[in-house]
PDB file of C-alpha atoms and ligand atoms in Angstrom:
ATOM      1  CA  UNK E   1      22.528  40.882  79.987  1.00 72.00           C
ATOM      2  CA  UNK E   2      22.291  43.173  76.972  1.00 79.00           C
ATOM      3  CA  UNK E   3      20.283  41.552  73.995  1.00 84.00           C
ATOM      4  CA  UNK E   4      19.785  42.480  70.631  1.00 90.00           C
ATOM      5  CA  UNK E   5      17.752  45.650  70.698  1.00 88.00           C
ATOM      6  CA  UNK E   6      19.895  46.728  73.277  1.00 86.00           C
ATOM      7  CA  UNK E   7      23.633  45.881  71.533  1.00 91.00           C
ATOM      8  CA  UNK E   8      21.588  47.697  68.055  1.00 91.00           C
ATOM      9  CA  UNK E   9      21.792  50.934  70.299  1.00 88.00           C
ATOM     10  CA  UNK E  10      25.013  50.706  71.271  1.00 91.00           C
ATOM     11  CA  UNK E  11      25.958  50.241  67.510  1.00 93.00           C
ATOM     12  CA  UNK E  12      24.171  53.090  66.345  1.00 91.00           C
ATOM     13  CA  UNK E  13      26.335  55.507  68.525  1.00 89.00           C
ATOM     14  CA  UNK E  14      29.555  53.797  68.908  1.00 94.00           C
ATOM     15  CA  UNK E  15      28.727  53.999  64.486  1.00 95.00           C
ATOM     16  CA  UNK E  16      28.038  57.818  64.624  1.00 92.00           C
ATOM     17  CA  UNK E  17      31.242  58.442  67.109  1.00 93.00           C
ATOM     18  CA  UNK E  18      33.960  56.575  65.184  1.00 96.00           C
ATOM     19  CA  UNK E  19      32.866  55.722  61.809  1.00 97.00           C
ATOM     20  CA  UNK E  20      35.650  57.031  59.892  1.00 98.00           C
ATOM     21  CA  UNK E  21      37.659  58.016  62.779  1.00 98.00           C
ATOM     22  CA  UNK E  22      41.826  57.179  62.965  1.00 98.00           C
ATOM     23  CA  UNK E  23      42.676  55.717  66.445  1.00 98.00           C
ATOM     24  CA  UNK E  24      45.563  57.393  67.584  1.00 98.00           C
ATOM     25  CA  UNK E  25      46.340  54.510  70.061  1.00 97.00           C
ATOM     26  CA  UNK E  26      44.798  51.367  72.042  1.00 98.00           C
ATOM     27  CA  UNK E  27      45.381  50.659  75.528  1.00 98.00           C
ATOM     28  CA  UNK E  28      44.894  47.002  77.144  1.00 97.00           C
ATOM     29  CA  UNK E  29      44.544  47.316  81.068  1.00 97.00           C
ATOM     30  CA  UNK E  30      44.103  43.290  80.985  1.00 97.00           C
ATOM     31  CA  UNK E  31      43.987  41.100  78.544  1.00 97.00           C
ATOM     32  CA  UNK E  32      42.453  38.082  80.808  1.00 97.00           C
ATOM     33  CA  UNK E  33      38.447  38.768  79.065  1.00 97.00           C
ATOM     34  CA  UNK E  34      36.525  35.756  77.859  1.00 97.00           C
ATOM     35  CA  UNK E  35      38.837  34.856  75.580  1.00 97.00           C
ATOM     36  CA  UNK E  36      43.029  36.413  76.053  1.00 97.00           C
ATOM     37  CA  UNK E  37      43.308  39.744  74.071  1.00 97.00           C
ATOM     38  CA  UNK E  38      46.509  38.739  71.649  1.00 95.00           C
ATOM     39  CA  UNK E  39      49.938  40.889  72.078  1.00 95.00           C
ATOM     40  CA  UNK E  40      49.058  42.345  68.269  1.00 96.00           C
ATOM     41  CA  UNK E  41      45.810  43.533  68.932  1.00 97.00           C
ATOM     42  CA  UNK E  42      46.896  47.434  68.639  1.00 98.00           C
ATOM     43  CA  UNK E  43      48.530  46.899  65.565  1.00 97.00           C
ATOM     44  CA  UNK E  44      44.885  46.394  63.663  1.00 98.00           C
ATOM     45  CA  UNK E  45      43.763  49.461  64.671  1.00 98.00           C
ATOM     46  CA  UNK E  46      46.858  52.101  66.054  1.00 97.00           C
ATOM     47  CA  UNK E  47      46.413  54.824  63.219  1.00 97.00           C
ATOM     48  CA  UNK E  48      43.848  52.716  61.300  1.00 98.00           C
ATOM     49  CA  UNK E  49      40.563  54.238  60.334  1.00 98.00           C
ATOM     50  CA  UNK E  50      37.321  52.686  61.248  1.00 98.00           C
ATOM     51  CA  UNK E  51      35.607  51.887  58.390  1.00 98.00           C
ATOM     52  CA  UNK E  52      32.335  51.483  60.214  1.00 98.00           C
ATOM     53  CA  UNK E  53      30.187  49.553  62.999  1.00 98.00           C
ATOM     54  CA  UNK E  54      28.188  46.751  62.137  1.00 97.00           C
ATOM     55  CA  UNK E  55      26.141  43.713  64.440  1.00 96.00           C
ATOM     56  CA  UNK E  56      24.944  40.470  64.351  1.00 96.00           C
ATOM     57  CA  UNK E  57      22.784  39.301  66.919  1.00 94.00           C
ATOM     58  CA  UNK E  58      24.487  40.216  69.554  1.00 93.00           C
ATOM     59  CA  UNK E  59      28.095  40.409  68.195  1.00 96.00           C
ATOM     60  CA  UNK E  60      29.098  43.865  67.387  1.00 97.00           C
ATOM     61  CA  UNK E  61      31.630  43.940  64.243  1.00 98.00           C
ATOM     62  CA  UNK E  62      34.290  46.668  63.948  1.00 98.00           C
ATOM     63  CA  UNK E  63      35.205  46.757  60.495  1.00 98.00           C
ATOM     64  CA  UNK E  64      38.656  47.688  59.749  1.00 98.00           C
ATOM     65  CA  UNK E  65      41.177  47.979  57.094  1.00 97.00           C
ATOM     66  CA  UNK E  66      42.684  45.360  54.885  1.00 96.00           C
ATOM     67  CA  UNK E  67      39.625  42.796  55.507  1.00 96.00           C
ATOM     68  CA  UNK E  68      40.222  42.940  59.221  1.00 98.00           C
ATOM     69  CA  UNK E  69      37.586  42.850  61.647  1.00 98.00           C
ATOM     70  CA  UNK E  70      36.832  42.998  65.114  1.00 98.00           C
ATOM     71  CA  UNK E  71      34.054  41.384  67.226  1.00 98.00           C
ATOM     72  CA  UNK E  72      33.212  42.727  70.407  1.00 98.00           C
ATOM     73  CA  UNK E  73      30.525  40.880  72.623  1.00 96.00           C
ATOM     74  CA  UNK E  74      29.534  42.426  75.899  1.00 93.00           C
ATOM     75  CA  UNK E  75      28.966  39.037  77.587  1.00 91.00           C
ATOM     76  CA  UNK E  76      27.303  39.608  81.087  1.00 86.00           C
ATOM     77  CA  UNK E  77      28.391  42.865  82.626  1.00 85.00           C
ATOM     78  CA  UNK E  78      29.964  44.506  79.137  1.00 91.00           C
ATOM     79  CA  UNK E  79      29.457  48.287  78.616  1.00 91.00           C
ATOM     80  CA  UNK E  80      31.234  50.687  76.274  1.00 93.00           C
ATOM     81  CA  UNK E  81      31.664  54.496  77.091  1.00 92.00           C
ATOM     82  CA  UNK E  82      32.597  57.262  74.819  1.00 92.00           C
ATOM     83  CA  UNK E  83      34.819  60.204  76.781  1.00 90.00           C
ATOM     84  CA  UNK E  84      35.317  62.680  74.927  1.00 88.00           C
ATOM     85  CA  UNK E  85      37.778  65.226  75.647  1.00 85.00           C
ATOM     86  CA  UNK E  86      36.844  68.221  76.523  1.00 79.00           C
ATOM     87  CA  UNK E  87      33.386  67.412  78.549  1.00 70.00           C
ATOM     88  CA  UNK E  88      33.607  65.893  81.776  1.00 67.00           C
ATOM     89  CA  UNK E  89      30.367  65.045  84.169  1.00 59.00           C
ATOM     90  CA  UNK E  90      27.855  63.669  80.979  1.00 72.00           C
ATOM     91  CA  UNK E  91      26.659  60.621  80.464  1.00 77.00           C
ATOM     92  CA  UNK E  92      28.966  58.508  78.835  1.00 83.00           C
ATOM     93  CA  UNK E  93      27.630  54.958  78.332  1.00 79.00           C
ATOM     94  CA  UNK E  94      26.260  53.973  75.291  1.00 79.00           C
ATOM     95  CA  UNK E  95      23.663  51.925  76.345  1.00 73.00           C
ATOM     96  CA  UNK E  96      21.282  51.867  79.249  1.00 62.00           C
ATOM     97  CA  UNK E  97      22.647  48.872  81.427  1.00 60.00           C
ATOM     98  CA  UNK E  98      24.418  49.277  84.775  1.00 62.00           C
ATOM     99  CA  UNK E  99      25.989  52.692  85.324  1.00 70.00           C
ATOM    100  CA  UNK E 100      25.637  55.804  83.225  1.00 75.00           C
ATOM    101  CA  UNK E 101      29.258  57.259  83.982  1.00 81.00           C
ATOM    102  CA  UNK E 102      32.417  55.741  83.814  1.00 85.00           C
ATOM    103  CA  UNK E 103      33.113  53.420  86.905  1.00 87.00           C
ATOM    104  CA  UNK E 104      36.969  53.807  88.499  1.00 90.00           C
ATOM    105  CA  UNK E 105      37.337  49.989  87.930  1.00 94.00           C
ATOM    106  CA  UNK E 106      37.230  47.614  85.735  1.00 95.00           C
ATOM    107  CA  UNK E 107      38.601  49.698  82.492  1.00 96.00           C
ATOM    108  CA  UNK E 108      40.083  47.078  80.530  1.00 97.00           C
ATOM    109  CA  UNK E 109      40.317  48.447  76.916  1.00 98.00           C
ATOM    110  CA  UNK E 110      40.757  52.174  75.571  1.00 97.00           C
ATOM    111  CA  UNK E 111      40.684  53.161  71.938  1.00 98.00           C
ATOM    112  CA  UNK E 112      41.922  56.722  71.956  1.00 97.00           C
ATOM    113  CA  UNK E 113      40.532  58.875  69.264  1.00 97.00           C
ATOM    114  CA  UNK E 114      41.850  62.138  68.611  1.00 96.00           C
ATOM    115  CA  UNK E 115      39.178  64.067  70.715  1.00 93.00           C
ATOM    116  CA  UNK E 116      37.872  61.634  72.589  1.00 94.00           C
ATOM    117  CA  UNK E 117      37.896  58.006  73.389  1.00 94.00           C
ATOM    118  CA  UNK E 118      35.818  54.424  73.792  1.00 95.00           C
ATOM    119  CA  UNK E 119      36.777  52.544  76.926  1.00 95.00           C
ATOM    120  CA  UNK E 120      35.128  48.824  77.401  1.00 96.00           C
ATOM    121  CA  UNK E 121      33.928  48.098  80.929  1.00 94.00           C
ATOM    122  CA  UNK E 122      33.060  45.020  82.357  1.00 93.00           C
ATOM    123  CA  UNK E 123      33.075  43.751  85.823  1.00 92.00           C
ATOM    124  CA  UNK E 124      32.675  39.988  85.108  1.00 92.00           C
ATOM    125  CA  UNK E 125      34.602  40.179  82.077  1.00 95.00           C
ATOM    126  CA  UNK E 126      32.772  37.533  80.584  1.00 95.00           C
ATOM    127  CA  UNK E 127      32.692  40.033  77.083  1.00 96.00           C
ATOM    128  CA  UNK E 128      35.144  39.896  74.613  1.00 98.00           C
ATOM    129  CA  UNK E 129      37.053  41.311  71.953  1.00 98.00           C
ATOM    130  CA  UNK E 130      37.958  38.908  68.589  1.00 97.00           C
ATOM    131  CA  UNK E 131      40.180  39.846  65.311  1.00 97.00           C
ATOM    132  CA  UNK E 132      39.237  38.387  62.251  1.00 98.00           C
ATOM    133  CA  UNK E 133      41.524  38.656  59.181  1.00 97.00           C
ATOM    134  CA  UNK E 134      39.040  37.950  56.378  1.00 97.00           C
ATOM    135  CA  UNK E 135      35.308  37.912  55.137  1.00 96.00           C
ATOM    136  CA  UNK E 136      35.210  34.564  54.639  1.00 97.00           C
ATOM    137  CA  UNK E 137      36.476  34.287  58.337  1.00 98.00           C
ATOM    138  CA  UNK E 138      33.851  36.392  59.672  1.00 97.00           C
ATOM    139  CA  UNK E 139      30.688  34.452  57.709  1.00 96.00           C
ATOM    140  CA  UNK E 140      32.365  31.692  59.031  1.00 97.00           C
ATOM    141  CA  UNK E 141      32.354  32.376  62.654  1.00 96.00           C
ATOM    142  CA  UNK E 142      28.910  33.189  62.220  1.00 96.00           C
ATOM    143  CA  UNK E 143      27.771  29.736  60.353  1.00 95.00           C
ATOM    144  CA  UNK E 144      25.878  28.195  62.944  1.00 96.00           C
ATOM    145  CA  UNK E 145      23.705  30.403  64.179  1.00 97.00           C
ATOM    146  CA  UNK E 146      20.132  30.768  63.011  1.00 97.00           C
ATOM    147  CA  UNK E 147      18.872  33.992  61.662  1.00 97.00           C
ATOM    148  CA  UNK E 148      17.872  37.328  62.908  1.00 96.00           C
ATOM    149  CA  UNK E 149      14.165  37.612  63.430  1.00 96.00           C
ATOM    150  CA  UNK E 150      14.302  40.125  60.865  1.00 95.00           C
ATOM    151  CA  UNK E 151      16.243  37.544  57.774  1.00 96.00           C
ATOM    152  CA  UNK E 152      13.768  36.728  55.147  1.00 97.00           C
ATOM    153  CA  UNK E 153      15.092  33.032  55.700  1.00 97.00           C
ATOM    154  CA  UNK E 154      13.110  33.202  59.356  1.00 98.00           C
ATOM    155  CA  UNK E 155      10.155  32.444  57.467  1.00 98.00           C
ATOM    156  CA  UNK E 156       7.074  29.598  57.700  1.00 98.00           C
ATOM    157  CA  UNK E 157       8.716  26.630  56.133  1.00 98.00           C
ATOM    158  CA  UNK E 158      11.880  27.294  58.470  1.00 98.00           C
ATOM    159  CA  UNK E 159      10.146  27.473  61.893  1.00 98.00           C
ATOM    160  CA  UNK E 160       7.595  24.758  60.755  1.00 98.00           C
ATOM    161  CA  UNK E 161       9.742  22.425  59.641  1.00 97.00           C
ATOM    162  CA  UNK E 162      12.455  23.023  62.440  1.00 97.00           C
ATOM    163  CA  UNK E 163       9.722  22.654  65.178  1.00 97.00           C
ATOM    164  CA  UNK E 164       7.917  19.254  63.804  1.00 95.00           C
ATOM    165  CA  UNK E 165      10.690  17.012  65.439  1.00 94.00           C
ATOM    166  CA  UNK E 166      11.240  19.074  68.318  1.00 96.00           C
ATOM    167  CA  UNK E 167       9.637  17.536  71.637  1.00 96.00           C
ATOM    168  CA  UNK E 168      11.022  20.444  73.589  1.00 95.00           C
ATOM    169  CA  UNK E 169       8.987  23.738  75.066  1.00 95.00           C
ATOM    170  CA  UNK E 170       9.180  26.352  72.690  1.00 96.00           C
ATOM    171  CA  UNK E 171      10.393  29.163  75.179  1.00 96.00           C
ATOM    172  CA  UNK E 172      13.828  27.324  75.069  1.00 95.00           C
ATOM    173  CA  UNK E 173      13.606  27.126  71.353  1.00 96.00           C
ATOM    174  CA  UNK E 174      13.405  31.120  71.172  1.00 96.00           C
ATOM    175  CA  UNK E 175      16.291  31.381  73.091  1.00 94.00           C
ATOM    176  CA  UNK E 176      18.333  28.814  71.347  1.00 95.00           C
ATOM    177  CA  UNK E 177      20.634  30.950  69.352  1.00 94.00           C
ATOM    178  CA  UNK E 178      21.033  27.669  66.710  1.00 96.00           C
ATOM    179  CA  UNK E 179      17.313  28.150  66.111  1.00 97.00           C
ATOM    180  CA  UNK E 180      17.185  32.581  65.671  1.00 97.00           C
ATOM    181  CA  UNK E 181      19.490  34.804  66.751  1.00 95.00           C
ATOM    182  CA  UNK E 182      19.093  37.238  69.194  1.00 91.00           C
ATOM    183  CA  UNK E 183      16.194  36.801  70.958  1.00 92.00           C
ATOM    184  CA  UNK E 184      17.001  36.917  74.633  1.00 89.00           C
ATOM    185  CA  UNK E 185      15.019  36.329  77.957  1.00 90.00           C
ATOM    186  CA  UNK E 186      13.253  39.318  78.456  1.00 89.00           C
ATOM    187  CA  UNK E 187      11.629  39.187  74.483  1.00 93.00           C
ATOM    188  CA  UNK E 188      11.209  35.682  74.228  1.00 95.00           C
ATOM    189  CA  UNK E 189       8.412  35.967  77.426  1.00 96.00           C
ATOM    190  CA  UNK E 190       6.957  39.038  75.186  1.00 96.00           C
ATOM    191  CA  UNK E 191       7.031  37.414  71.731  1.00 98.00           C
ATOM    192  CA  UNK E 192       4.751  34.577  73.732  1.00 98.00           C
ATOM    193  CA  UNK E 193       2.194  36.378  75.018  1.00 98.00           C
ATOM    194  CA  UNK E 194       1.556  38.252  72.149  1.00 98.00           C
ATOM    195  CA  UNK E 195       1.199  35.289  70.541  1.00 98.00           C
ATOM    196  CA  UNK E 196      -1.069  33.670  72.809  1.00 98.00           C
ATOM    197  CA  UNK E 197       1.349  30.492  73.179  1.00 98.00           C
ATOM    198  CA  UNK E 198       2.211  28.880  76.439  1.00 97.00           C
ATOM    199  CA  UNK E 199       6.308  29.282  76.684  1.00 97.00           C
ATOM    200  CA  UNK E 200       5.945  25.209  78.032  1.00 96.00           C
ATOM    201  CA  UNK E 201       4.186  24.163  75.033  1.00 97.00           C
ATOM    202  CA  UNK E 202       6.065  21.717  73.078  1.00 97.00           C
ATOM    203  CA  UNK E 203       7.138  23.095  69.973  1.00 97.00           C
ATOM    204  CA  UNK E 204       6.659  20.136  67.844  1.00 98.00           C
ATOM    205  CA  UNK E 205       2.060  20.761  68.991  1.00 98.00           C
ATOM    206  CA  UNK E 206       2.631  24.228  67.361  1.00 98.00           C
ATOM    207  CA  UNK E 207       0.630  24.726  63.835  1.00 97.00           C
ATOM    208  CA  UNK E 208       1.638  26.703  60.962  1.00 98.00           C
ATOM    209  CA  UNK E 209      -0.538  29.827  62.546  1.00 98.00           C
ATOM    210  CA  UNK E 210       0.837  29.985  65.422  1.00 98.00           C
ATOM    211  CA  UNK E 211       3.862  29.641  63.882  1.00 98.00           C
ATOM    212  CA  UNK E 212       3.537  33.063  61.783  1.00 98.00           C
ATOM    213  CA  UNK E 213       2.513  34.568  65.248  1.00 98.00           C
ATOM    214  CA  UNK E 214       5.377  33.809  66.274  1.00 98.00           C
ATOM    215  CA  UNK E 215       7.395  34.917  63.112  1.00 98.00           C
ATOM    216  CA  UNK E 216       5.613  38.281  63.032  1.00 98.00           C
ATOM    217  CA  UNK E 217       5.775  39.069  66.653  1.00 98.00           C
ATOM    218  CA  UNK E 218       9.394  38.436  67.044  1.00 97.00           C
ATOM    219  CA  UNK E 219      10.143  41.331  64.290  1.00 97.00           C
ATOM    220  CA  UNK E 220       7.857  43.645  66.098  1.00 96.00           C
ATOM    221  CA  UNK E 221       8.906  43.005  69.699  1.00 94.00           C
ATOM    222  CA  UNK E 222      12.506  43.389  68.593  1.00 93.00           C
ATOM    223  CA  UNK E 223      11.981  46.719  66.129  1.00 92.00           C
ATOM    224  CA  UNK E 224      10.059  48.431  69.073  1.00 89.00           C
ATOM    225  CA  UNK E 225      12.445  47.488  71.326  1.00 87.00           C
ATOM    226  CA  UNK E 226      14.898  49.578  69.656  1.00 87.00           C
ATOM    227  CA  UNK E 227      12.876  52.000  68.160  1.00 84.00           C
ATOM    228  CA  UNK E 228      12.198  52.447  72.337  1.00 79.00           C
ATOM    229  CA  UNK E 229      15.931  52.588  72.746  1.00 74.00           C
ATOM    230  CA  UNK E 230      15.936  49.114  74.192  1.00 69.00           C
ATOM    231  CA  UNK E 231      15.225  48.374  77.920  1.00 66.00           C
ATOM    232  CA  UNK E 232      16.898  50.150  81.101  1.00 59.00           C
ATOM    233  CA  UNK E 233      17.620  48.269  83.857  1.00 50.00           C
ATOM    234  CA  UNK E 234      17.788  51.548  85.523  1.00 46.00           C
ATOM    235  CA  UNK E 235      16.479  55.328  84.262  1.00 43.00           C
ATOM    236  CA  UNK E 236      18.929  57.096  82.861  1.00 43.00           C
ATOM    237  CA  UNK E 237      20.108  58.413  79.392  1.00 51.00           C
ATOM    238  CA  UNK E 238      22.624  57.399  76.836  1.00 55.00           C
ATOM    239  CA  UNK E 239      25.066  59.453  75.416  1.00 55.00           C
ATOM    240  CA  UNK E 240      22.817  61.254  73.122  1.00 56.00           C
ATOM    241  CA  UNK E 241      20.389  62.118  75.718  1.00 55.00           C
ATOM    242  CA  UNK E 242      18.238  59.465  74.830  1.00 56.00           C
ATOM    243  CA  UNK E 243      16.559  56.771  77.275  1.00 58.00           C
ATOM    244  CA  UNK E 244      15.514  53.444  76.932  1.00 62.00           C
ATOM    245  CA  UNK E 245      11.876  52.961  77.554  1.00 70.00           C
ATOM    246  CA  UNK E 246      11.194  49.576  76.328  1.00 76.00           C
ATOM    247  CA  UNK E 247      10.948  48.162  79.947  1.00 76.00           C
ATOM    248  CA  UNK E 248       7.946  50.633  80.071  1.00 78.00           C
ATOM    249  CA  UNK E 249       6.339  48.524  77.323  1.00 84.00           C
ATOM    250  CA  UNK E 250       6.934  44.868  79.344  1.00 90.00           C
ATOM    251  CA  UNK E 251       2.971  43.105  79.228  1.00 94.00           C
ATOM    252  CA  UNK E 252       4.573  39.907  81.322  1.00 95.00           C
ATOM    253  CA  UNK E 253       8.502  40.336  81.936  1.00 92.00           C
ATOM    254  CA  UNK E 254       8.895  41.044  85.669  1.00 90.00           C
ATOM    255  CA  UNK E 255       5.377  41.737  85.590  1.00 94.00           C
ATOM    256  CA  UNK E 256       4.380  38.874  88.124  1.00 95.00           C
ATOM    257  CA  UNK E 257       1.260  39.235  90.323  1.00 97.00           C
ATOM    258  CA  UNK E 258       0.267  42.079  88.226  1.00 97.00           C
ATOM    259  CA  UNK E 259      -3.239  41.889  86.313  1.00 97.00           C
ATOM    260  CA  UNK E 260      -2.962  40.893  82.726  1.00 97.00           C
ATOM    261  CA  UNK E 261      -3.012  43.336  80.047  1.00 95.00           C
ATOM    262  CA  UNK E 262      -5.352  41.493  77.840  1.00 96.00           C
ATOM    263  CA  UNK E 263      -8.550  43.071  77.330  1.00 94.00           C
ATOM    264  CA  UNK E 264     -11.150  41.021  79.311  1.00 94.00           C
ATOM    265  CA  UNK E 265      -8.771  38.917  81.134  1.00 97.00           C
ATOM    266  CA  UNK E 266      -8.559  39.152  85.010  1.00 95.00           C
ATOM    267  CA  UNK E 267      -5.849  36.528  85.304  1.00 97.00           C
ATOM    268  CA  UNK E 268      -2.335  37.771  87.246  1.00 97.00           C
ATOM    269  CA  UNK E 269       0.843  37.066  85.283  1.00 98.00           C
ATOM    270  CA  UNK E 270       2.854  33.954  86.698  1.00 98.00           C
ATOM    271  CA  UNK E 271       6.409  33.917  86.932  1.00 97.00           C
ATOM    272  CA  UNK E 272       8.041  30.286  86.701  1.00 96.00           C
ATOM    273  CA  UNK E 273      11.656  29.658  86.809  1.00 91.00           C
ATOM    274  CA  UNK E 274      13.086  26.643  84.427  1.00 76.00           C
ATOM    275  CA  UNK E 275      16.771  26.088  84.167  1.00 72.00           C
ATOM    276  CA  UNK E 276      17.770  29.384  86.240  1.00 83.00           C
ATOM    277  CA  UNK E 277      15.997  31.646  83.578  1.00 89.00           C
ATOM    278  CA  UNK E 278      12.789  33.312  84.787  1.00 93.00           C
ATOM    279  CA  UNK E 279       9.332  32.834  82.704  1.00 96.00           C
ATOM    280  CA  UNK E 280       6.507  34.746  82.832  1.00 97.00           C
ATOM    281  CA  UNK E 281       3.496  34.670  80.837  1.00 98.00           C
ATOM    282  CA  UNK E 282      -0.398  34.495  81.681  1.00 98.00           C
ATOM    283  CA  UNK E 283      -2.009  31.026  82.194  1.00 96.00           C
ATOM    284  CA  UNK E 284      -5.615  32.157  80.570  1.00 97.00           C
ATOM    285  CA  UNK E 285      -4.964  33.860  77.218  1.00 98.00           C
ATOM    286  CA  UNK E 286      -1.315  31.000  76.691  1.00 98.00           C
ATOM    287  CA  UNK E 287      -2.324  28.440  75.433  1.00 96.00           C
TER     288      UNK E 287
HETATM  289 ZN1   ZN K 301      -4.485  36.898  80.288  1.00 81.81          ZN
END
């Protein structure tokens, strides 16, 4: 599943390929996503120009004319290629999960562009695409999630104060987009090691230190996540040529039986599963 360093990718070259662009024309293969595609989808965006690509979390936001907006989450299995005209046999998706050309199935939408176009993939179809008619809409939809790692409002007195009542283990906390958004499996096992907290550890034992560890470490996991282009499942490229290297960077994520990276520490890196999501983190330096 694509998380937030990953989707920030994708944003930054779906931006650069049709910010400012008119779409000649959309195509709906079928409508049956997440949630139905409406009958009047085209009509927010047939001859329209994109006004530009925006994200939160994990939500990508199409802004479009007359307040109109577009969400697009890639659920599960999502991907979104660029095609562009005239070259055939490059690489065409814009991020680095599943595969790096266009597969034969599973096409569902197509914006056409005038010299080239965006077609949304997705296998399990559990993505989807979401039209929002106003600003006040589109804060709206967003109201109950927590913020981005990166929000000056994910500060000490929030994750204190949150975390005194909670009798819960912290791991699940970091996931729970009501708490921060878009911190996913993979960099919630990261932001706990490097801040030498066991992901079992109930959150409401945590003091205000560890706390700022945690603050801090979530804003640099995430911002060298994409600065690495996010994580490939497998190695290839995205459409600029680029490829993701986070998963290079992993200390404990998939990284079981392997010696931890700590200096000094001769402990192997556990893996424990809770609740059908994988853990992994080192016993010794977690506390
Ligand atoms: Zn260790």
């Amino acid at each position: 599943m694509p998380e937030l360093p990953e989707v920030e990718i994708i944003r930054q070259s779906l931006n650069k390929k049709i910010k400012e662009k008119k779409v000649k024309k959309v195509i709906i293969r079928n409508r049956n996503l997440r949630f139905k595609i409406p009958s009047n989808f085209s009509s927010y965006f047939q001859n329209k120009k994109i006004i530009k690509v925006d994200r939160f979390s994990k939500y990508l936001i199409i802004y479009l004319p007359q307040n109109n907006y577009c969400l697009v989450h890639l659920g599960m299995s999502g991907t979104i290629h660029i095609l562009d005209k005239k070259k055939t046999n490059k690489t065409t998706n814009t991020s680095f999960y599943s595969s790096p050309f266009l597969p034969k199935k599973h096409n569902h939408v197509e914006i056409i562009f005038n010299k080239f176009k965006i077609v949304y993939n997705d296998p399990r179809r559990f993505g989807f695409f979401q039209v929002i008619k106003n600003i006040y809409d589109l804060k709206k939809r967003f109201d109950h999630f927590g913020p981005e790692p990166f929000d000056p409002n994910f500060n000490l007195s929030y994750v204190y104060n949150f975390f005194r009542s909670k009798n819960k283990d912290i791991k699940s906390f970091l996931l729970d987009q009501k708490f921060v958004s878009g911190i996913g499996n993979i960099y919630a096992s990261e932001i706990l090691f490097l801040s030498k907290i066991n992901p079992f550890k109930k959150a409401n034992l945590l003091n205000q230190k560890e706390c700022r560890k945690i603050i801090s470490n979530s804003k640099k996991v995430l911002l060298k996540a994409i600065s690495k282009g996010g994580s490939s499942i497998r190695d290839f490229k995205d459409t600029s040529g680029l490829k993701g290297g986070f998963q290079n960077e992993f200390k404990v994520y998939q990284q079981e039986g392997k010696r931890c990276k700590n200096y000094g520490c001769s402990d192997l890196i556990k893996k424990k599963i809770i609740s059908n999501r994988s853990t992994f983190f080192c016993d010794s330096c977690q506390k």
